[in-house]
Amino acid sequence: MNGLNIRKLTRFQKYVILGGGVAAGYAALEFVRRNGGASSQELCIISDEHTRRVYRHFILALVLRMSYLPKNGIVLVLGTRVISADVRQKTLLTSSGETISYKTLIVATGARAVKLEEFGVSGSDARNVCYLRNVEDADKLVGVMRSCPGGNAVVVGGGYIGMECAAALVTNNIKVTMVFPEKHCMGRLFTPKIAEFYESYYASRGVTFVKEAAVTSMQISAGKVTAVNLGNGRRLPADMVVVGVGARANTGLFDGQLVMENGGIKVNGRMQASDASVYAVGDVAAFPVKLFGGDVRRLEHVDCARRTARHAVAAMLEGTGSVGHIDYLPFFYSRVFSLSWQFYGDNAGEAVHFGDLAPPGDGDGAAPKFGAYWVRDGRVAGAFLEGGSRQEYEAVAAAVRRGAAVADVAELERRGLAFATQA
Ligand code: NAD
């Protein structure tokens, strides 16, 4: 077929999910759960992910398998990029020239990695520079790591990706130097005290930290980075570079058509955008968090992707009013080395630490257990816990969820974890 013929293709799909990540997968699962078998061919998923890639993504693989069941009848349009959207006309134009019109659209386009080029540093396309967003990125990272056993990695960024990749790399006998501009790691979440614990732990595992430093350029030879230059004049030798300097929501298709906030598509508590025929879920959605008095937040986390996707589909299928507004308890977690932490709520207010935050000594026995509450207006607004049991995590989550009253901060500090577990 030539381009002109393709351009004439138009089809109608009642419900369209745009995206191929976790949020899209959970939206599809929820759709089948609620609507399974009722109306074949009603749901269409459009993603630029290819079948091969989708199969390696657990949730979408499940959806893909379900799509083969005639009763589910999901229409999959994979390996296809949507190049423009017309919210008023309710149409999407794909890279293959097809126009897909819809009654309701669920936007699950996720986020993309911020590139070093945004900071004036070129070299992101070098063969040994790794970002981490999708399966291909992960494959590349593993391949590059295996190509330089015992070599030097420079990890740029002290956030989730920086911390998790640094831990994985040193575990695989790569020498790691982490570089970031802040005073301490995980600046968006950790207090200086919590950060100090993890930095000491990482240092004990061989990770070097270069803090309050910026990458100014990368030395490239034959398509590969050989060294990373810093603003303070230092030059770090590099066999590989991992970059985790944040993410940006993929809102481009809807700029100027939908109301945006916090870098995402602004939605109401039903996950519905400023145009009622569009829902947004996952990284791309900025939604009101009831627990924070309706503050609109964009929460980049897998748990949020799952829950907002399910809520949107419930609201979409059950009609106005019958499904209430989402009441989400913000939740983040990470596991590195043998450590594991969870965080609930908002890290706003006064931080009150508890437990043993002393940096680990050599060959220490007991697993670390410590945490912090954030107290705002006399109530617990957020809680962090490292090394908790399931019951303990549930207890701190419950304390945040109910906004446990704190009459005396010193008493809270003294009681520590028991404040939540023996409430
Ligand atoms: P992030 O927002 O967690 O961290 C960004 C980091 O970039 C900051 O900590 C800062 O140190 C660094 N930075 C900013 N400008 C810089 C510069 N010019 N030079 C060097 N460093 C700079 O983002 P991320 O780590 O890139 O992660 C991307 C996304 O993936 C986020 O949405 C994150 O939540 C998600 N993610 C989450 C998990 C998890 O929840 N366990 C794990 C991996 C990734």
CSV table of C-alpha atoms and ligand atoms in Angstrom, one decimal:
chain,number,residue,atom,x,y,z
A,1,MET,CA,0.0,0.0,0.0
A,2,ASN,CA,1.3,3.5,-0.7
A,3,GLY,CA,1.0,6.3,1.8
A,4,LEU,CA,-2.0,7.8,0.2
A,5,ASN,CA,-4.0,4.7,0.5
A,6,ILE,CA,-3.0,4.2,4.1
A,7,ARG,CA,-4.1,7.8,4.8
A,8,LYS,CA,-7.7,7.0,3.9
A,9,LEU,CA,-8.0,4.4,6.7
A,10,THR,CA,-10.2,5.5,9.5
A,11,ARG,CA,-11.6,3.2,12.2
A,12,PHE,CA,-13.7,3.7,15.3
A,13,GLN,CA,-12.7,2.2,18.6
A,14,LYS,CA,-15.0,2.9,21.6
A,15,TYR,CA,-12.2,2.8,24.1
A,16,VAL,CA,-8.5,3.5,23.3
A,17,ILE,CA,-5.6,3.1,25.6
A,18,LEU,CA,-2.6,5.1,24.4
A,19,GLY,CA,0.7,3.6,25.7
A,20,GLY,CA,2.4,0.3,26.3
A,21,GLY,CA,3.8,0.5,29.9
A,22,VAL,CA,2.6,-0.5,33.3
A,23,ALA,CA,-0.3,1.9,33.5
A,24,ALA,CA,-1.6,0.8,30.0
A,25,GLY,CA,-1.3,-2.8,31.0
A,26,TYR,CA,-3.2,-2.3,34.3
A,27,ALA,CA,-5.9,-0.3,32.5
A,28,ALA,CA,-6.4,-3.1,30.1
A,29,LEU,CA,-6.5,-5.7,32.8
A,30,GLU,CA,-9.1,-3.7,34.7
A,31,PHE,CA,-11.1,-3.3,31.5
A,32,VAL,CA,-11.2,-7.0,31.0
A,33,ARG,CA,-12.0,-7.7,34.6
A,34,ARG,CA,-15.0,-5.3,34.6
A,35,ASN,CA,-16.1,-5.7,31.0
A,36,GLY,CA,-14.7,-9.1,30.0
A,37,GLY,CA,-16.7,-10.7,27.3
A,38,ALA,CA,-19.5,-8.1,27.3
A,39,SER,CA,-18.5,-6.3,24.2
A,40,SER,CA,-15.9,-7.7,21.9
A,41,GLN,CA,-13.5,-5.4,20.0
A,42,GLU,CA,-14.4,-2.4,22.1
A,43,LEU,CA,-10.9,-1.8,23.5
A,44,CYS,CA,-7.9,-0.9,21.4
A,45,ILE,CA,-4.4,-0.5,22.8
A,46,ILE,CA,-2.0,1.6,20.7
A,47,SER,CA,1.7,1.5,21.5
A,48,ASP,CA,5.0,2.1,19.7
A,49,GLU,CA,6.3,-1.0,21.6
A,50,HIS,CA,6.7,-4.0,19.4
A,51,THR,CA,5.2,-7.4,20.1
A,52,ARG,CA,8.6,-8.8,21.0
A,53,ARG,CA,9.1,-6.1,23.6
A,54,VAL,CA,5.6,-6.3,24.9
A,55,TYR,CA,6.0,-10.0,25.5
A,56,ARG,CA,8.8,-9.4,27.8
A,57,HIS,CA,6.7,-7.0,29.9
A,58,PHE,CA,4.7,-9.1,32.2
A,59,ILE,CA,1.5,-7.2,32.4
A,60,LEU,CA,1.3,-6.4,28.7
A,61,ALA,CA,2.2,-10.0,27.9
A,62,LEU,CA,-0.8,-11.0,29.9
A,63,VAL,CA,-3.0,-8.5,28.0
A,64,LEU,CA,-1.6,-9.7,24.7
A,65,ARG,CA,-2.5,-13.3,25.6
A,66,MET,CA,-5.9,-12.2,26.7
A,67,SER,CA,-6.4,-10.4,23.4
A,68,TYR,CA,-6.3,-13.8,21.7
A,69,LEU,CA,-9.4,-14.8,23.6
A,70,PRO,CA,-12.4,-14.0,21.4
A,71,LYS,CA,-14.4,-13.0,24.4
A,72,ASN,CA,-11.9,-10.3,25.3
A,73,GLY,CA,-11.4,-9.1,21.8
A,74,ILE,CA,-8.8,-6.4,22.6
A,75,VAL,CA,-7.5,-4.8,19.4
A,76,LEU,CA,-3.7,-4.4,19.6
A,77,VAL,CA,-2.1,-1.8,17.5
A,78,LEU,CA,1.6,-2.4,18.3
A,79,GLY,CA,4.8,-0.9,16.8
A,80,THR,CA,2.7,2.1,16.0
A,81,ARG,CA,3.4,5.6,17.1
A,82,VAL,CA,0.6,8.2,17.4
A,83,ILE,CA,1.9,11.4,15.8
A,84,SER,CA,-0.9,13.7,16.6
A,85,ALA,CA,-4.1,13.9,18.6
A,86,ASP,CA,-7.2,16.0,18.1
A,87,VAL,CA,-9.1,16.1,21.3
A,88,ARG,CA,-12.1,18.0,19.9
A,89,GLN,CA,-12.5,15.6,17.0
A,90,LYS,CA,-11.6,12.6,19.2
A,91,THR,CA,-9.1,11.3,16.7
A,92,LEU,CA,-5.6,10.0,16.8
A,93,LEU,CA,-3.3,9.9,13.7
A,94,THR,CA,-0.8,7.1,13.7
A,95,SER,CA,2.6,7.0,12.1
A,96,SER,CA,1.2,4.5,9.5
A,97,GLY,CA,-1.3,7.2,8.4
A,98,GLU,CA,-4.3,5.6,10.0
A,99,THR,CA,-6.8,7.8,11.8
A,100,ILE,CA,-8.4,6.1,14.9
A,101,SER,CA,-11.4,7.8,16.3
A,102,TYR,CA,-12.6,7.0,19.8
A,103,LYS,CA,-15.4,7.7,22.3
A,104,THR,CA,-13.0,7.6,25.3
A,105,LEU,CA,-9.3,7.8,25.4
A,106,ILE,CA,-7.0,6.7,28.3
A,107,VAL,CA,-3.6,8.4,28.0
A,108,ALA,CA,-0.9,6.3,29.5
A,109,THR,CA,2.1,7.7,27.6
A,110,GLY,CA,4.4,7.7,30.7
A,111,ALA,CA,7.6,9.6,30.9
A,112,ARG,CA,10.9,9.8,29.2
A,113,ALA,CA,14.4,10.2,30.6
A,114,VAL,CA,15.9,13.7,30.8
A,115,LYS,CA,18.9,13.7,28.6
A,116,LEU,CA,22.3,15.2,29.5
A,117,GLU,CA,22.0,17.4,26.5
A,118,GLU,CA,19.5,19.5,28.4
A,119,PHE,CA,22.4,20.5,30.7
A,120,GLY,CA,24.6,21.3,27.7
A,121,VAL,CA,26.5,18.0,27.8
A,122,SER,CA,26.7,16.0,24.6
A,123,GLY,CA,27.4,12.3,24.2
A,124,SER,CA,24.1,10.6,25.1
A,125,ASP,CA,24.3,8.5,22.0
A,126,ALA,CA,27.7,7.1,22.8
A,127,ARG,CA,27.8,3.3,22.8
A,128,ASN,CA,28.6,3.0,26.5
A,129,VAL,CA,26.2,5.7,27.8
A,130,CYS,CA,23.1,4.1,29.3
A,131,TYR,CA,19.7,5.6,30.3
A,132,LEU,CA,17.1,3.4,31.8
A,133,ARG,CA,13.5,3.5,30.7
A,134,ASN,CA,12.5,0.4,28.8
A,135,VAL,CA,13.6,-3.2,28.1
A,136,GLU,CA,16.0,-2.2,25.4
A,137,ASP,CA,17.7,0.3,27.7
A,138,ALA,CA,18.1,-2.5,30.4
A,139,ASP,CA,19.5,-4.9,27.8
A,140,LYS,CA,22.0,-2.2,26.7
A,141,LEU,CA,23.1,-1.5,30.3
A,142,VAL,CA,23.7,-5.2,31.0
A,143,GLY,CA,25.6,-5.6,27.7
A,144,VAL,CA,27.8,-2.6,28.4
A,145,MET,CA,28.4,-3.8,31.9
A,146,ARG,CA,29.5,-7.2,30.7
A,147,SER,CA,31.8,-5.6,28.2
A,148,CYS,CA,34.0,-4.0,30.9
A,149,PRO,CA,34.4,-6.5,33.8
A,150,GLY,CA,36.2,-4.8,36.7
A,151,GLY,CA,35.9,-1.4,34.9
A,152,ASN,CA,34.9,2.1,35.9
A,153,ALA,CA,31.3,3.3,35.8
A,154,VAL,CA,30.3,6.9,36.3
A,155,VAL,CA,26.7,7.1,37.5
A,156,VAL,CA,25.3,10.6,36.9
A,157,GLY,CA,22.4,11.4,39.2
A,158,GLY,CA,21.7,10.6,42.8
A,159,GLY,CA,18.0,9.6,42.5
A,160,TYR,CA,16.3,6.3,42.1
A,161,ILE,CA,18.1,5.2,39.0
A,162,GLY,CA,21.5,6.4,40.3
A,163,MET,CA,21.1,4.6,43.6
A,164,GLU,CA,19.6,1.3,42.2
A,165,CYS,CA,22.1,1.1,39.3
A,166,ALA,CA,25.1,2.0,41.5
A,167,ALA,CA,24.2,-0.9,43.8
A,168,ALA,CA,23.7,-3.3,41.0
A,169,LEU,CA,27.0,-2.3,39.3
A,170,VAL,CA,29.2,-2.7,42.3
A,171,THR,CA,27.6,-6.0,43.0
A,172,ASN,CA,28.7,-7.0,39.5
A,173,ASN,CA,32.3,-5.9,40.3
A,174,ILE,CA,32.3,-2.6,38.5
A,175,LYS,CA,33.9,0.3,40.2
A,176,VAL,CA,31.3,3.0,40.7
A,177,THR,CA,31.6,6.8,41.1
A,178,MET,CA,28.3,8.6,41.6
A,179,VAL,CA,28.2,12.3,40.6
A,180,PHE,CA,25.3,14.6,41.4
A,181,PRO,CA,24.7,18.3,42.2
A,182,GLU,CA,23.0,18.0,45.5
A,183,LYS,CA,24.5,17.9,49.0
A,184,HIS,CA,23.2,14.3,49.5
A,185,CYS,CA,21.6,11.5,47.6
A,186,MET,CA,17.8,11.1,47.0
A,187,GLY,CA,17.3,14.8,47.6
A,188,ARG,CA,13.6,14.6,46.7
A,189,LEU,CA,12.9,12.3,49.6
A,190,PHE,CA,15.7,11.6,52.0
A,191,THR,CA,16.6,13.8,55.0
A,192,PRO,CA,20.3,14.5,55.3
A,193,LYS,CA,20.5,11.9,58.2
A,194,ILE,CA,18.8,9.2,56.1
A,195,ALA,CA,21.0,10.0,53.1
A,196,GLU,CA,24.1,9.7,55.3
A,197,PHE,CA,23.2,6.2,56.3
A,198,TYR,CA,22.8,5.0,52.7
A,199,GLU,CA,25.9,6.9,51.5
A,200,SER,CA,28.0,5.3,54.2
A,201,TYR,CA,26.5,1.9,53.4
A,202,TYR,CA,27.3,2.4,49.7
A,203,ALA,CA,30.8,3.6,50.5
A,204,SER,CA,31.3,0.4,52.6
A,205,ARG,CA,30.5,-1.5,49.4
A,206,GLY,CA,33.0,0.4,47.4
A,207,VAL,CA,30.9,3.2,45.8
A,208,THR,CA,32.6,6.6,45.7
A,209,PHE,CA,30.5,9.8,45.9
A,210,VAL,CA,31.3,13.1,44.2
A,211,LYS,CA,28.6,15.4,45.6
A,212,GLU,CA,27.8,19.0,44.7
A,213,ALA,CA,29.4,18.4,41.3
A,214,ALA,CA,28.2,18.8,37.8
A,215,VAL,CA,29.2,16.9,34.6
A,216,THR,CA,30.3,19.5,32.1
A,217,SER,CA,31.5,17.3,29.2
A,218,MET,CA,32.3,13.8,28.3
A,219,GLN,CA,35.5,12.7,26.4
A,220,ILE,CA,34.5,10.5,23.5
A,221,SER,CA,36.7,8.3,21.4
A,222,ALA,CA,35.6,6.0,18.7
A,223,GLY,CA,31.9,6.4,19.7
A,224,LYS,CA,32.6,5.6,23.4
A,225,VAL,CA,33.0,7.7,26.4
A,226,THR,CA,36.4,7.4,28.0
A,227,ALA,CA,36.2,10.0,30.7
A,228,VAL,CA,33.7,12.3,32.3
A,229,ASN,CA,34.7,15.9,33.1
A,230,LEU,CA,33.3,17.8,36.1
A,231,GLY,CA,32.8,21.5,36.7
A,232,ASN,CA,35.3,21.3,39.6
A,233,GLY,CA,38.1,20.4,37.1
A,234,ARG,CA,38.1,16.7,38.0
A,235,ARG,CA,38.2,14.1,35.3
A,236,LEU,CA,36.7,10.6,36.0
A,237,PRO,CA,37.9,7.7,33.9
A,238,ALA,CA,34.9,5.8,32.5
A,239,ASP,CA,34.3,2.5,30.8
A,240,MET,CA,30.6,3.1,31.0
A,241,VAL,CA,28.2,5.9,32.1
A,242,VAL,CA,24.7,5.5,33.6
A,243,VAL,CA,22.5,8.6,33.5
A,244,GLY,CA,19.5,9.0,35.8
A,245,VAL,CA,18.8,12.7,36.0
A,246,GLY,CA,15.0,12.6,36.1
A,247,ALA,CA,12.0,12.1,33.9
A,248,ARG,CA,9.6,14.2,31.9
A,249,ALA,CA,6.0,13.2,31.3
A,250,ASN,CA,5.1,12.6,27.6
A,251,THR,CA,2.3,15.2,27.3
A,252,GLY,CA,3.4,16.5,23.9
A,253,LEU,CA,0.4,15.2,21.9
A,254,PHE,CA,-2.0,17.1,24.1
A,255,ASP,CA,-0.1,20.4,24.7
A,256,GLY,CA,-2.5,23.3,24.1
A,257,GLN,CA,-5.5,20.9,24.1
A,258,LEU,CA,-5.7,19.8,27.7
A,259,VAL,CA,-5.0,21.6,30.9
A,260,MET,CA,-1.6,20.8,32.3
A,261,GLU,CA,-0.2,21.0,35.8
A,262,ASN,CA,3.1,19.9,37.4
A,263,GLY,CA,4.4,18.9,34.0
A,264,GLY,CA,1.5,16.4,33.5
A,265,ILE,CA,-2.1,16.3,32.2
A,266,LYS,CA,-4.3,17.7,35.0
A,267,VAL,CA,-7.1,15.3,35.9
A,268,ASN,CA,-9.9,15.3,38.5
A,269,GLY,CA,-10.4,12.6,41.1
A,270,ARG,CA,-11.9,10.3,38.4
A,271,MET,CA,-8.7,10.7,36.4
A,272,GLN,CA,-10.6,12.7,33.8
A,273,ALA,CA,-8.8,15.5,32.0
A,274,SER,CA,-10.2,18.9,31.2
A,275,ASP,CA,-11.9,17.3,28.2
A,276,ALA,CA,-14.2,14.7,29.7
A,277,SER,CA,-13.6,12.1,27.0
A,278,VAL,CA,-9.9,11.9,28.0
A,279,TYR,CA,-8.5,10.1,31.0
A,280,ALA,CA,-4.8,10.2,32.0
A,281,VAL,CA,-3.0,7.6,34.2
A,282,GLY,CA,0.4,6.8,35.5
A,283,ASP,CA,3.4,9.1,35.2
A,284,VAL,CA,1.6,11.5,32.8
A,285,ALA,CA,-1.3,12.3,35.2
A,286,ALA,CA,-1.4,15.1,37.7
A,287,PHE,CA,-4.2,14.3,40.0
A,288,PRO,CA,-5.6,15.6,43.3
A,289,VAL,CA,-4.3,13.7,46.4
A,290,LYS,CA,-7.2,13.8,49.0
A,291,LEU,CA,-4.7,13.1,51.8
A,292,PHE,CA,-2.9,16.3,50.9
A,293,GLY,CA,-6.1,18.4,50.9
A,294,GLY,CA,-6.6,17.9,47.2
A,295,ASP,CA,-3.1,19.1,46.2
A,296,VAL,CA,-2.5,18.2,42.6
A,297,ARG,CA,0.6,15.9,42.3
A,298,ARG,CA,2.2,13.9,39.6
A,299,LEU,CA,3.7,10.8,41.3
A,300,GLU,CA,6.2,8.8,39.3
A,301,HIS,CA,5.9,5.4,40.7
A,302,VAL,CA,4.7,2.0,39.6
A,303,ASP,CA,2.2,1.7,42.5
A,304,CYS,CA,0.6,5.0,41.4
A,305,ALA,CA,0.5,3.8,37.8
A,306,ARG,CA,-1.4,0.6,38.7
A,307,ARG,CA,-3.9,2.3,41.0
A,308,THR,CA,-4.6,5.4,38.8
A,309,ALA,CA,-5.1,3.1,35.8
A,310,ARG,CA,-7.6,0.9,37.6
A,311,HIS,CA,-9.5,3.9,39.0
A,312,ALA,CA,-9.7,5.5,35.6
A,313,VAL,CA,-11.2,2.4,34.0
A,314,ALA,CA,-13.6,1.9,36.9
A,315,ALA,CA,-14.8,5.5,36.5
A,316,MET,CA,-15.0,5.3,32.7
A,317,LEU,CA,-17.0,2.1,32.7
A,318,GLU,CA,-19.3,2.9,35.6
A,319,GLY,CA,-20.5,6.3,34.5
A,320,THR,CA,-20.7,9.7,36.2
A,321,GLY,CA,-21.0,9.7,40.0
A,322,SER,CA,-21.0,6.0,40.8
A,323,VAL,CA,-17.2,5.8,41.2
A,324,GLY,CA,-15.9,8.2,43.7
A,325,HIS,CA,-12.7,10.3,43.6
A,326,ILE,CA,-9.4,8.5,44.0
A,327,ASP,CA,-8.1,8.4,47.5
A,328,TYR,CA,-4.5,7.5,47.0
A,329,LEU,CA,-1.9,7.1,49.7
A,330,PRO,CA,1.4,8.0,47.9
A,331,PHE,CA,3.8,5.1,48.2
A,332,PHE,CA,7.4,4.7,47.1
A,333,TYR,CA,9.9,1.9,47.7
A,334,SER,CA,13.3,0.7,46.7
A,335,ARG,CA,15.5,-2.4,47.3
A,336,VAL,CA,19.3,-2.2,47.0
A,337,PHE,CA,21.9,-4.7,48.3
A,338,SER,CA,20.1,-6.4,51.2
A,339,LEU,CA,18.4,-3.1,52.1
A,340,SER,CA,14.8,-2.3,51.6
A,341,TRP,CA,12.7,0.8,52.4
A,342,GLN,CA,9.2,2.0,52.0
A,343,PHE,CA,7.8,5.5,52.2
A,344,TYR,CA,4.2,6.7,52.5
A,345,GLY,CA,2.6,10.1,52.3
A,346,ASP,CA,4.3,13.4,52.1
A,347,ASN,CA,7.9,14.3,53.2
A,348,ALA,CA,6.6,17.7,54.4
A,349,GLY,CA,7.0,19.2,57.8
A,350,GLU,CA,9.4,18.4,60.6
A,351,ALA,CA,11.3,15.1,60.2
A,352,VAL,CA,11.5,13.0,63.4
A,353,HIS,CA,13.9,10.1,63.1
A,354,PHE,CA,13.9,6.9,65.0
A,355,GLY,CA,15.9,3.7,65.2
A,356,ASP,CA,19.6,3.2,64.7
A,357,LEU,CA,20.8,5.4,61.9
A,358,ALA,CA,24.5,4.8,62.7
A,359,PRO,CA,26.3,3.9,59.5
A,360,PRO,CA,27.0,0.2,59.3
A,361,GLY,CA,30.3,-1.1,60.7
A,362,ASP,CA,32.4,-3.7,59.0
A,363,GLY,CA,30.8,-7.2,59.1
A,364,ASP,CA,27.9,-5.9,61.2
A,365,GLY,CA,25.3,-8.6,62.1
A,366,ALA,CA,21.8,-7.2,62.5
A,367,ALA,CA,19.9,-5.9,59.6
A,368,PRO,CA,19.4,-2.1,59.9
A,369,LYS,CA,16.0,-0.9,61.0
A,370,PHE,CA,15.3,2.8,61.3
A,371,GLY,CA,12.9,5.5,59.9
A,372,ALA,CA,11.4,8.9,60.1
A,373,TYR,CA,8.0,10.5,60.5
A,374,TRP,CA,7.2,13.8,59.0
A,375,VAL,CA,5.0,15.9,61.3
A,376,ARG,CA,2.9,18.7,59.9
A,377,ASP,CA,0.3,20.7,61.8
A,378,GLY,CA,0.5,18.2,64.7
A,379,ARG,CA,-0.2,15.2,62.5
A,380,VAL,CA,1.9,12.5,60.8
A,381,ALA,CA,2.1,13.5,57.1
A,382,GLY,CA,4.7,11.0,55.9
A,383,ALA,CA,6.7,8.0,57.1
A,384,PHE,CA,9.9,6.3,56.0
A,385,LEU,CA,11.0,2.9,57.2
A,386,GLU,CA,14.1,0.8,56.3
A,387,GLY,CA,14.1,-2.9,57.1
A,388,GLY,CA,10.5,-3.2,58.3
A,389,SER,CA,8.3,-6.3,58.4
A,390,ARG,CA,5.1,-6.4,56.5
A,391,GLN,CA,3.1,-5.6,59.6
A,392,GLU,CA,5.4,-2.7,60.5
A,393,TYR,CA,5.1,-1.2,57.0
A,394,GLU,CA,1.4,-1.6,57.2
A,395,ALA,CA,1.4,0.1,60.6
A,396,VAL,CA,3.4,3.2,59.4
A,397,ALA,CA,1.2,3.4,56.3
A,398,ALA,CA,-1.9,3.4,58.5
A,399,ALA,CA,-0.4,6.1,60.7
A,400,VAL,CA,0.0,8.3,57.7
A,401,ARG,CA,-3.4,7.4,56.2
A,402,ARG,CA,-5.2,8.4,59.4
A,403,GLY,CA,-2.9,11.4,60.0
A,404,ALA,CA,-2.1,10.2,63.5
A,405,ALA,CA,-2.1,13.1,66.0
A,406,VAL,CA,1.3,14.0,67.5
A,407,ALA,CA,0.9,15.8,70.8
A,408,ASP,CA,4.6,15.8,71.6
A,409,VAL,CA,7.4,15.4,69.0
A,410,ALA,CA,9.9,14.3,71.7
A,411,GLU,CA,7.5,11.5,72.7
A,412,LEU,CA,7.2,10.5,69.1
A,413,GLU,CA,10.9,10.3,68.8
A,414,ARG,CA,11.2,8.3,71.9
A,415,ARG,CA,8.5,5.8,70.9
A,416,GLY,CA,9.7,5.5,67.3
A,417,LEU,CA,8.3,2.6,65.4
A,418,ALA,CA,6.1,1.6,68.4
A,419,PHE,CA,4.1,4.9,67.8
A,420,ALA,CA,2.7,3.3,64.7
A,421,THR,CA,2.8,-0.4,65.6
A,422,GLN,CA,1.3,0.0,69.1
A,423,ALA,CA,-1.3,2.6,68.2
B,1,NAD,P1,15.0,11.2,40.1
B,1,NAD,O1,14.1,12.3,40.0
B,1,NAD,O2,14.8,10.1,41.1
B,1,NAD,O3,16.5,11.7,40.4
B,1,NAD,C1,17.0,12.7,39.5
B,1,NAD,C2,18.4,13.0,40.1
B,1,NAD,O4,19.0,13.7,39.0
B,1,NAD,C3,18.5,13.8,41.3
B,1,NAD,O5,18.6,13.1,42.4
B,1,NAD,C4,19.8,14.6,41.0
B,1,NAD,O6,20.8,14.1,41.8
B,1,NAD,C5,20.1,14.3,39.6
B,1,NAD,N1,20.4,15.4,38.7
B,1,NAD,C6,19.7,16.4,38.3
B,1,NAD,N2,20.4,17.2,37.5
B,1,NAD,C7,21.6,16.7,37.4
B,1,NAD,C8,22.8,17.1,36.7
B,1,NAD,N3,22.8,18.1,35.9
B,1,NAD,N4,23.9,16.3,36.8
B,1,NAD,C9,23.8,15.2,37.6
B,1,NAD,N5,22.7,14.8,38.3
B,1,NAD,C10,21.6,15.6,38.2
B,1,NAD,O7,15.1,10.5,38.6
B,1,NAD,P2,15.8,9.2,38.1
B,1,NAD,O8,16.6,8.6,39.1
B,1,NAD,O9,16.4,9.6,36.8
B,1,NAD,O10,14.6,8.3,37.9
B,1,NAD,C11,13.7,8.5,36.8
B,1,NAD,C12,12.3,8.0,37.1
B,1,NAD,O11,12.3,6.7,37.3
B,1,NAD,C13,11.7,8.7,38.3
B,1,NAD,O12,10.4,8.9,37.9
B,1,NAD,C14,11.8,7.7,39.3
B,1,NAD,O13,10.8,7.8,40.3
B,1,NAD,C15,11.6,6.4,38.5
B,1,NAD,N6,12.3,5.2,39.2
B,1,NAD,C16,11.7,4.8,40.4
B,1,NAD,C17,12.3,3.7,41.0
B,1,NAD,C18,11.6,3.3,42.3
B,1,NAD,O14,10.6,3.8,42.6
B,1,NAD,N7,12.3,2.4,43.0
B,1,NAD,C19,13.4,3.1,40.5
B,1,NAD,C20,14.0,3.6,39.3
B,1,NAD,C21,13.4,4.7,38.7
